[in-house]
Amino acid sequence: MKRLALLVLVLFSSLAIAQAPTRVRGTITSLDGDVLSVKSREGKDLKIHLVSNVGVTTAKTTTLDELKGKYVGVTAIDKGGKITAVEVHAIPPQAKPGHFSWDLQPGSTMTNANLDGIAQVSGGNEITLNYQGGSQKILVPPGTPIVAFDPGSRADLKPGEWIWTNARQEADGKIVAERLNVSKDGVKPPH
């Protein structure tokens, strides 16, 4: 009975690992069929297996005014008690709403919400983000990257371009991506 319980635990642990999201950020080194080779920001050589109908979007610069009223993601850090944006980007409406820890850098957060307000304040613009169960006011200093996306294709997956994907890592360690964002004309997706 103990062996059966252990086997079930191992099986469910393997399934949980197989479904674990893996954020990949890095520079494309090559594309060979459905395998995208990437040098991660941590310096690791990764192989990302693309599904046959992988969704690709390309990054483009935008403004807060163009994103007002839309669903956005804001990566931020706390600077002396003031939540300050590191980057602002358009995101799909199915992205998890809320305010939570993020892995861009130590102490960073992500807020996925509707951008409902923009006010000029000392140090830049203060944006108001509203999501079910909460709200955040975040300072966006001048020069903060503000990014939206256009539809792209596999042709945009060129060596030297930067990618970001929320892939899944399967039990055998294989990284699989169903969609990814890629840089274009020097504009990087969120990183």
C-alpha positions as semicolon CSV with decimal commas, in nm:
position;residue;x (nm);y (nm);z (nm)
1;M;0,000;0,000;0,000
2;K;0,286;0,240;0,083
3;R;0,444;0,166;-0,257
4;L;0,116;0,243;-0,432
5;A;0,083;0,571;-0,242
6;L;0,443;0,661;-0,330
7;L;0,382;0,573;-0,696
8;V;0,071;0,793;-0,706
9;L;0,263;1,079;-0,541
10;V;0,546;1,049;-0,794
11;L;0,296;1,035;-1,082
12;F;0,112;1,348;-0,967
13;S;0,443;1,526;-0,901
14;S;0,554;1,441;-1,256
15;L;0,226;1,573;-1,396
16;A;0,263;1,893;-1,195
17;I;0,618;1,938;-1,328
18;A;0,495;1,869;-1,681
19;Q;0,249;2,156;-1,653
20;A;0,481;2,403;-1,478
21;P;0,516;2,729;-1,670
22;T;0,870;2,828;-1,760
23;R;0,944;3,189;-1,841
24;V;1,213;3,210;-2,105
25;R;1,386;3,536;-2,192
26;G;1,683;3,551;-2,422
27;T;1,838;3,596;-2,763
28;I;1,762;3,368;-3,057
29;T;2,069;3,184;-3,184
30;S;1,895;2,969;-3,450
31;L;1,572;2,814;-3,573
32;D;1,585;2,458;-3,707
33;G;1,239;2,333;-3,803
34;D;1,032;2,345;-3,485
35;V;1,330;2,391;-3,250
36;L;1,423;2,746;-3,151
37;S;1,768;2,777;-2,992
38;V;1,798;3,059;-2,740
39;K;2,077;3,195;-2,520
40;S;1,885;3,278;-2,201
41;R;1,949;3,599;-2,010
42;E;2,123;3,376;-1,753
43;G;2,361;3,253;-2,026
44;K;2,211;2,904;-2,071
45;D;2,171;2,747;-2,416
46;L;1,808;2,638;-2,441
47;K;1,610;2,445;-2,702
48;I;1,247;2,552;-2,724
49;H;1,015;2,319;-2,913
50;L;0,751;2,518;-3,101
51;V;0,406;2,374;-3,159
52;S;0,319;2,362;-3,529
53;N;0,081;2,659;-3,505
54;V;0,294;2,865;-3,264
55;G;0,161;3,217;-3,210
56;V;0,419;3,488;-3,269
57;T;0,382;3,857;-3,188
58;T;0,634;4,134;-3,253
59;A;0,702;4,419;-3,012
60;K;0,647;4,782;-3,100
61;T;0,676;5,104;-2,903
62;T;0,351;5,263;-2,788
63;T;0,234;5,525;-2,536
64;L;0,037;5,521;-2,213
65;D;-0,238;5,717;-2,388
66;E;-0,269;5,442;-2,651
67;L;-0,295;5,179;-2,375
68;K;-0,548;5,371;-2,160
69;G;-0,862;5,162;-2,107
70;K;-0,680;4,844;-2,210
71;Y;-0,551;4,541;-2,021
72;V;-0,182;4,583;-1,940
73;G;0,099;4,422;-1,748
74;V;0,329;4,649;-1,545
75;T;0,655;4,517;-1,410
76;A;0,767;4,736;-1,119
77;I;0,993;4,767;-0,818
78;D;0,945;4,949;-0,488
79;K;1,162;5,260;-0,474
80;G;1,140;5,407;-0,128
81;G;0,776;5,318;-0,076
82;K;0,667;5,416;-0,429
83;I;0,587;5,138;-0,676
84;T;0,779;5,237;-0,989
85;A;0,739;5,083;-1,334
86;V;1,030;4,911;-1,505
87;E;0,820;4,837;-1,814
88;V;0,456;4,863;-1,927
89;H;0,314;4,632;-2,192
90;A;-0,012;4,531;-2,352
91;I;-0,117;4,178;-2,258
92;P;-0,392;3,940;-2,364
93;P;-0,712;3,953;-2,157
94;Q;-0,669;3,590;-2,047
95;A;-0,352;3,677;-1,850
96;K;-0,389;3,628;-1,476
97;P;-0,519;3,952;-1,318
98;G;-0,379;4,092;-0,994
99;H;-0,063;4,215;-0,827
100;F;0,203;3,953;-0,749
101;S;0,577;3,882;-0,723
102;W;0,767;3,862;-1,052
103;D;1,104;3,722;-1,153
104;L;1,248;4,007;-1,363
105;Q;1,480;4,111;-1,080
106;P;1,485;4,072;-0,701
107;G;1,186;4,244;-0,541
108;S;1,001;4,303;-0,867
109;T;0,625;4,273;-0,902
110;M;0,377;4,234;-1,186
111;T;0,038;4,399;-1,198
112;N;-0,203;4,274;-1,466
113;A;-0,504;4,505;-1,480
114;N;-0,703;4,760;-1,673
115;L;-0,517;5,089;-1,718
116;D;-0,796;5,321;-1,606
117;G;-0,615;5,645;-1,528
118;I;-0,308;5,852;-1,616
119;A;-0,204;6,157;-1,416
120;Q;0,098;6,384;-1,454
121;V;0,298;6,383;-1,126
122;S;0,645;6,476;-1,010
123;G;0,879;6,217;-1,163
124;G;0,658;6,113;-1,457
125;N;0,307;5,976;-1,492
126;E;0,109;5,793;-1,227
127;I;-0,114;5,524;-1,369
128;T;-0,413;5,370;-1,196
129;L;-0,457;4,998;-1,252
130;N;-0,780;4,825;-1,150
131;Y;-0,837;4,451;-1,127
132;Q;-1,095;4,237;-0,952
133;G;-1,025;4,269;-0,581
134;G;-0,772;4,550;-0,599
135;S;-0,610;4,857;-0,742
136;Q;-0,255;4,989;-0,774
137;K;-0,109;5,330;-0,845
138;I;0,229;5,303;-1,018
139;L;0,477;5,574;-1,115
140;V;0,596;5,552;-1,478
141;P;0,915;5,760;-1,508
142;P;1,016;5,913;-1,843
143;G;1,203;5,661;-2,059
144;T;1,019;5,356;-1,922
145;P;0,966;5,106;-2,208
146;I;0,600;5,101;-2,312
147;V;0,528;4,817;-2,553
148;A;0,237;4,679;-2,756
149;F;0,238;4,392;-3,007
150;D;0,158;4,324;-3,370
151;P;0,087;3,981;-3,519
152;G;0,406;3,815;-3,634
153;S;0,516;3,487;-3,790
154;R;0,798;3,233;-3,779
155;A;0,983;3,459;-4,024
156;D;1,031;3,702;-3,732
157;L;1,227;3,439;-3,534
158;K;1,571;3,549;-3,654
159;P;1,910;3,505;-3,486
160;G;1,989;3,807;-3,270
161;E;1,626;3,888;-3,186
162;W;1,512;3,882;-2,822
163;I;1,222;3,657;-2,718
164;W;0,998;3,616;-2,416
165;T;0,770;3,320;-2,371
166;N;0,574;3,156;-2,094
167;A;0,642;2,802;-2,212
168;R;0,574;2,474;-2,037
169;Q;0,838;2,232;-1,921
170;E;0,741;1,870;-1,967
171;A;0,838;1,586;-1,733
172;D;1,127;1,489;-1,961
173;G;1,265;1,847;-1,939
174;K;1,154;1,945;-2,291
175;I;1,049;2,313;-2,314
176;V;0,743;2,365;-2,536
177;A;0,609;2,703;-2,650
178;E;0,263;2,766;-2,791
179;R;0,319;3,140;-2,829
180;L;0,604;3,385;-2,793
181;N;0,688;3,752;-2,825
182;V;0,987;3,866;-3,028
183;S;1,175;4,193;-3,071
184;K;1,146;4,395;-3,389
185;D;1,328;4,707;-3,503
186;G;1,515;4,719;-3,171
187;V;1,200;4,714;-2,956
188;K;1,212;4,427;-2,706
189;P;0,914;4,245;-2,559
190;P;0,887;4,252;-2,179
191;H;1,187;4,100;-2,014
